[in-house]
């Protein structure tokens, strides 16, 4: 008996979702159960709603909103002005040095700023090392991050996923200088045999040919790229993980219900859904790699020789070159040369970000 | 095609929570069985145990037997992926793969099963879309993304996707709850047509719908909050709606009809 009372209760509770019935129930019972047209009560109610909604045309401004709006606009404007001011400052500082430059800034690779009266500085070699290390880092970190992010979100047992994700995040907290030390003292020497093997067997490919520094020194693009890869791994993984986790459950179940294996499910739903996020995460990582200074300052062997466009080139990246030149900043003109290099880095990271945004925007449109 | 299902003493759990208690029920081939009952009584849970989708939820498990033409789909040697290939499912919210074209959505299951022949894929695509009464509406834009269709069209696309692999059984969890009355009627007609070829189990909150499309109706109920849901009775739809043998069923149905 108690069974049926409970059933009654749940049955009447069940009424709530059927909204059409709720307004109908009250008048219906007072009129003695005239249950003829169940949909009519909805009409008047919805018209009443729109009639009430219309008069609200004069916007009400609350003080809280005004204050918040003011702060938000102020903060936004401040940032924009600040960035513009920094750019302008850099530009103004760089112009005199660029004028005094005796070689083409964008076409030469020479860097000779010891004599302020005959400045020779070109960005080319620095640009190569910067781009090569960052792109190598990205090429190494992207697949690994993808694997880790997919593992953490869709393969790892929950109990394992959390601590593992934490460890990966912790990697981001290691200071660059530690990565630099590790790179030059531990990783570099272990990479030397690999580098020598690559050079011996694949030396005919320009990327693996002899570079402008000795391979046994390990202070080359390869070591730097691997270290950078480790450094940008956490950020790419963390962002991708967030995105992959958001894959709608309906899509995942839709794929599984069609008889997809786990990997097929990941391939048909998780990856298409997270692709844009993964690409922007990678661009975030690339941005970080391009600007990394201290670690590369420690790792890369300095050389005046022109790079051979090989993984075994040494030299400096734009950022590490600026750090190396800190001793020369007392001369305005010399400092201007480094600032000009800094501007190129600024433009490069800006372009990478813009590219990432464009990619993400296009992905969104097509999806 | 069109196999019989026998559910034998099935208990379903989410971790420690006992969601459904001891369900025993048979679904004859080429028929429509409707699951009705109040929210939270375990209709979806039972439905999802029929194609082993239940175990996709972490910690969820099923005890008992579900026989598909006499073979237990929960036997140790059975691969759940194979089970899901032969028992199709349509969900409450239309869930086409948004990045795939309409054509790719329809043949997604076949591609997963390894069919590569372009001609055959196109054939199946057309046949399934016709089967789901969607062909005329989309035949000129098969390469457009499936997410660009209306809700009702998307749901029919999902039905086309489910029948493209020619499953033995088709499970539908409130397939019309997100749809307007016209799309609902279209899908109900479709269910009646599909019955010729498939065994269909449908969950619905709409009594009229259960009465219109099903041959057999199962009423589920909760014994109380925190208690497992259970099967109150199952019988011919006509009998359930005119003269049910349990009072709880009658209360539930009459509560809905006023
Ligand atoms: N993923 C889950 N984890 C834990 N408990 C769940 C989960 N899904 C459902 N349940 C519980 O199992 C019980 C049955 O749920 P189920 O979704 O099968 O109900 P239903 O009859 O389909 O309800 P509705 O009509 O609202 O769809 C409910 O008590 C619900 O809270
Ligand atoms: Mg449900």
Coordinates of N, CA, C and O in Angstrom, one line a residue, chain A residues 1-4 6-11 14-18 21 35 158 249-262 264-265 267-269 272-273 366-367, chain B residues 37-39 48 51 53 56 58 81 84-85 87-89 91 93 95-100 108-109 112 145 161-162 205 221-224 230 247-248 251-252 255-256 258:
Chain A
X1 N 0.8 -1.2 0.0 CA 0.0 0.0 0.0 C 0.9 1.2 0.0 O 0.7 2.2 -0.8
X2 N 1.9 1.2 0.9 CA 2.8 2.4 1.0 C 3.4 2.6 -0.4 O 3.8 3.7 -0.8
X3 N 3.6 1.5 -1.0 CA 4.2 1.5 -2.4 C 3.4 2.4 -3.3 O 4.0 3.3 -4.0
X4 N 2.1 2.3 -3.3 CA 1.3 3.1 -4.3 C 1.2 4.6 -3.9 O 1.1 5.4 -4.7
X6 N 3.6 6.2 -2.5 CA 4.9 6.8 -3.0 C 4.8 7.0 -4.5 O 5.3 7.9 -5.1
X7 N 4.2 6.0 -5.1 CA 4.1 6.1 -6.6 C 3.3 7.3 -7.0 O 3.6 8.0 -7.9
X8 N 2.2 7.5 -6.2 CA 1.4 8.7 -6.4 C 2.2 10.0 -6.4 O 2.1 10.8 -7.2
X9 N 3.0 10.0 -5.3 CA 3.8 11.2 -5.1 C 4.8 11.4 -6.3 O 4.9 12.5 -6.8
X10 N 5.5 10.4 -6.7 CA 6.4 10.6 -7.7 C 5.7 10.9 -9.0 O 6.1 11.6 -9.9
X11 N 4.5 10.3 -9.2 CA 3.7 10.6 -10.4 C 3.3 12.0 -10.5 O 3.4 12.7 -11.5
X14 N 6.1 14.2 -11.2 CA 6.4 14.1 -12.6 C 5.7 15.1 -13.4 O 6.1 15.4 -14.6
X15 N 4.6 15.7 -12.9 CA 3.8 16.7 -13.6 C 4.7 17.9 -14.0 O 4.4 18.5 -15.0
X16 N 5.6 18.3 -13.1 CA 6.3 19.6 -13.3 C 6.9 19.7 -14.7 O 6.7 20.8 -15.3
X17 N 7.6 18.7 -15.2 CA 8.2 19.0 -16.6 C 7.2 19.3 -17.6 O 7.4 20.1 -18.5
X18 N 6.0 18.7 -17.5 CA 5.0 18.9 -18.5 C 4.3 20.3 -18.2 O 3.3 20.4 -17.7
X21 N 0.6 21.5 -18.7 CA -0.5 21.0 -17.8 C -0.6 21.8 -16.6 O -1.7 22.0 -16.0
X35 N -11.5 19.1 -19.6 CA -10.1 18.9 -20.2 C -10.2 18.8 -21.7 O -9.7 17.8 -22.3
X158 N 41.3 7.5 -13.2 CA 41.2 8.8 -12.5 C 42.2 9.0 -11.4 O 42.7 10.1 -11.2
X249 N 29.9 15.2 -23.9 CA 29.6 13.8 -23.6 C 28.8 13.2 -24.7 O 29.0 12.0 -25.0
X250 N 27.8 14.0 -25.3 CA 27.0 13.4 -26.3 C 27.8 12.9 -27.5 O 27.5 11.9 -28.1
X251 N 28.8 13.7 -27.8 CA 29.6 13.3 -29.0 C 30.4 12.0 -28.7 O 30.5 11.1 -29.5
X252 N 30.9 12.0 -27.5 CA 31.7 10.8 -27.1 C 30.8 9.6 -27.1 O 31.2 8.5 -27.7
X253 N 29.7 9.7 -26.5 CA 28.8 8.6 -26.5 C 28.2 8.2 -27.8 O 28.0 7.0 -28.1
X254 N 28.0 9.2 -28.7 CA 27.5 9.0 -30.0 C 28.5 8.1 -30.8 O 28.1 7.1 -31.4
X255 N 29.8 8.4 -30.6 CA 30.8 7.6 -31.3 C 30.9 6.2 -30.7 O 30.9 5.2 -31.4
X256 N 30.9 6.1 -29.4 CA 31.0 4.8 -28.8 C 29.8 3.9 -29.1 O 29.9 2.7 -29.4
X257 N 28.6 4.5 -29.2 CA 27.4 3.8 -29.5 C 27.4 3.3 -30.9 O 26.7 2.3 -31.2
X258 N 28.2 3.9 -31.8 CA 28.3 3.4 -33.1 C 29.3 2.2 -33.2 O 29.5 1.7 -34.3
X259 N 29.9 1.9 -32.1 CA 30.9 0.8 -32.2 C 32.3 1.3 -32.4 O 33.1 0.6 -33.0
X260 N 32.6 2.5 -31.9 CA 34.0 3.0 -32.1 C 34.8 2.4 -30.9 O 34.3 2.3 -29.8
X261 N 36.0 2.1 -31.2 CA 36.9 1.7 -30.1 C 37.3 3.0 -29.4 O 37.0 4.1 -29.9
X262 N 38.0 2.9 -28.3 CA 38.4 4.1 -27.6 C 39.2 5.1 -28.5 O 38.9 6.3 -28.6
X264 N 39.2 5.2 -31.8 CA 38.4 5.7 -32.8 C 37.5 6.8 -32.3 O 37.2 7.8 -33.0
X265 N 37.0 6.6 -31.1 CA 36.2 7.7 -30.5 C 37.1 9.0 -30.3 O 36.6 10.1 -30.7
X267 N 39.6 9.9 -32.0 CA 39.9 10.4 -33.3 C 38.7 11.1 -33.9 O 38.8 12.1 -34.6
X268 N 37.5 10.6 -33.7 CA 36.4 11.2 -34.4 C 35.7 12.3 -33.6 O 35.0 13.1 -34.2
X269 N 35.9 12.3 -32.3 CA 35.3 13.4 -31.5 C 36.2 14.3 -30.8 O 36.2 15.5 -30.9
X272 N 38.9 16.3 -33.2 CA 38.3 17.4 -34.0 C 37.7 18.6 -33.0 O 37.9 19.7 -33.4
X273 N 37.2 18.2 -31.9 CA 36.7 19.2 -31.0 C 37.8 20.0 -30.4 O 37.6 21.3 -30.3
X366 N 34.7 27.0 -39.5 CA 34.5 25.8 -40.3 C 33.8 24.7 -39.4 O 33.2 23.8 -39.9
X367 N 33.9 24.8 -38.1 CA 33.4 23.8 -37.2 C 31.9 24.0 -36.9 O 31.1 24.4 -37.5
Chain B
X37 N 7.8 5.9 -17.2 CA 8.0 5.9 -15.8 C 8.5 7.3 -15.4 O 9.0 8.0 -16.2
X38 N 8.4 7.6 -14.1 CA 8.8 8.9 -13.6 C 10.3 9.1 -13.8 O 11.0 8.2 -13.9
X39 N 10.7 10.4 -13.7 CA 12.1 10.7 -13.9 C 12.9 10.1 -12.8 O 12.5 10.0 -11.7
X48 N 20.5 1.8 -21.6 CA 22.0 1.8 -21.8 C 22.7 0.5 -21.4 O 23.8 0.3 -21.9
X51 N 23.1 -2.1 -24.7 CA 24.1 -2.1 -25.7 C 25.5 -1.9 -25.0 O 26.4 -1.4 -25.6
X53 N 26.4 0.4 -23.1 CA 26.9 1.8 -23.0 C 26.9 2.2 -21.5 O 27.6 3.2 -21.1
X56 N 30.3 2.6 -19.8 CA 31.1 3.8 -20.2 C 31.3 4.8 -19.1 O 32.3 5.4 -18.9
X58 N 32.3 5.9 -15.5 CA 33.2 5.3 -14.6 C 32.5 4.7 -13.4 O 31.7 5.3 -12.8
X81 N 32.5 -3.4 -28.0 CA 32.5 -2.7 -29.3 C 31.7 -3.4 -30.3 O 30.9 -2.8 -31.0
X84 N 28.0 -3.0 -29.6 CA 27.4 -1.6 -29.9 C 27.3 -1.5 -31.5 O 26.5 -0.7 -31.9
X85 N 28.1 -2.3 -32.2 CA 27.9 -2.3 -33.6 C 26.6 -3.0 -34.1 O 26.1 -2.6 -35.1
X87 N 23.9 -3.2 -32.0 CA 22.7 -2.6 -31.3 C 22.9 -1.1 -31.4 O 23.7 -0.5 -30.7
X88 N 22.1 -0.5 -32.2 CA 22.3 1.0 -32.5 C 21.6 1.8 -31.4 O 20.7 1.3 -30.7
X89 N 22.0 3.1 -31.3 CA 21.4 3.9 -30.2 C 21.1 5.3 -30.7 O 22.0 5.9 -31.4
X91 N 20.1 9.1 -29.2 CA 20.1 9.8 -27.9 C 19.0 10.8 -27.8 O 18.4 11.2 -28.8
X93 N 19.4 14.1 -26.9 CA 19.8 15.3 -27.7 C 20.4 14.8 -29.0 O 21.3 14.0 -28.9
X95 N 22.9 14.3 -31.7 CA 24.4 14.4 -31.5 C 25.2 14.0 -32.7 O 26.0 13.2 -32.7
X96 N 24.8 14.7 -33.9 CA 25.7 14.4 -35.1 C 27.1 14.9 -34.8 O 27.3 15.8 -33.9
X97 N 28.1 14.3 -35.4 CA 29.5 14.8 -35.3 C 29.6 16.2 -36.0 O 29.4 16.3 -37.2
X98 N 29.8 17.3 -35.2 CA 29.6 18.6 -35.8 C 30.6 18.9 -36.9 O 30.3 19.7 -37.8
X99 N 31.8 18.3 -36.9 CA 32.8 18.7 -37.9 C 32.7 17.8 -39.1 O 33.3 18.1 -40.1
X100 N 31.8 16.8 -39.1 CA 31.7 15.9 -40.2 C 30.6 16.4 -41.1 O 29.6 16.9 -40.6
X108 N 29.5 7.1 -40.8 CA 30.6 7.0 -39.8 C 30.7 5.6 -39.2 O 31.8 5.1 -39.1
X109 N 29.6 5.0 -39.0 CA 29.6 3.6 -38.4 C 30.2 2.6 -39.4 O 31.0 1.7 -39.0
X112 N 33.9 3.1 -39.5 CA 34.5 2.5 -38.3 C 34.6 0.9 -38.5 O 35.6 0.3 -38.1
X145 N 28.2 20.5 -43.2 CA 28.3 19.9 -41.9 C 27.0 19.5 -41.3 O 26.0 20.2 -41.5
X161 N 22.2 7.6 -39.2 CA 23.5 7.1 -38.8 C 23.4 5.7 -38.1 O 24.2 4.9 -38.3
X162 N 22.4 5.6 -37.2 CA 22.2 4.4 -36.4 C 21.8 3.2 -37.3 O 22.2 2.1 -37.1
X205 N 8.6 10.1 -22.3 CA 7.8 10.6 -21.3 C 6.4 11.0 -21.8 O 5.6 11.5 -21.1
X221 N 9.2 2.2 -12.0 CA 8.9 3.2 -10.9 C 10.0 3.1 -9.9 O 10.8 2.2 -9.8
X222 N 9.9 4.1 -9.0 CA 10.9 4.1 -7.9 C 10.1 3.8 -6.6 O 9.0 4.2 -6.4
X223 N 10.7 2.9 -5.8 CA 10.1 2.6 -4.5 C 10.2 3.8 -3.6 O 9.5 3.8 -2.6
X224 N 11.1 4.7 -3.8 CA 11.3 5.8 -2.9 C 12.6 6.5 -3.2 O 13.4 5.9 -4.0
X230 N 12.6 0.0 -10.3 CA 12.3 -1.4 -10.7 C 11.2 -1.4 -11.7 O 10.5 -0.4 -11.9
X247 N -1.8 -1.1 -9.7 CA -2.4 0.2 -9.4 C -1.5 1.4 -9.7 O -1.9 2.4 -10.2
X248 N -0.2 1.1 -9.4 CA 0.8 2.2 -9.6 C 0.8 2.6 -11.1 O 0.9 3.8 -11.4
X251 N -2.3 4.7 -11.7 CA -2.1 6.0 -11.2 C -1.2 6.9 -12.1 O -1.5 8.1 -12.3
X252 N -0.1 6.3 -12.5 CA 0.8 7.1 -13.3 C 0.2 7.5 -14.6 O 0.3 8.7 -15.0
X255 N -2.7 9.9 -14.1 CA -2.2 11.2 -13.7 C -1.8 12.0 -14.9 O -2.0 13.2 -14.9
X256 N -1.3 11.4 -15.9 CA -0.9 12.1 -17.1 C -2.1 12.4 -17.9 O -2.1 13.5 -18.6
X258 N -5.3 12.9 -16.9 CA -6.3 13.8 -16.3 C -7.6 13.2 -16.0 O -8.3 12.9 -16.8

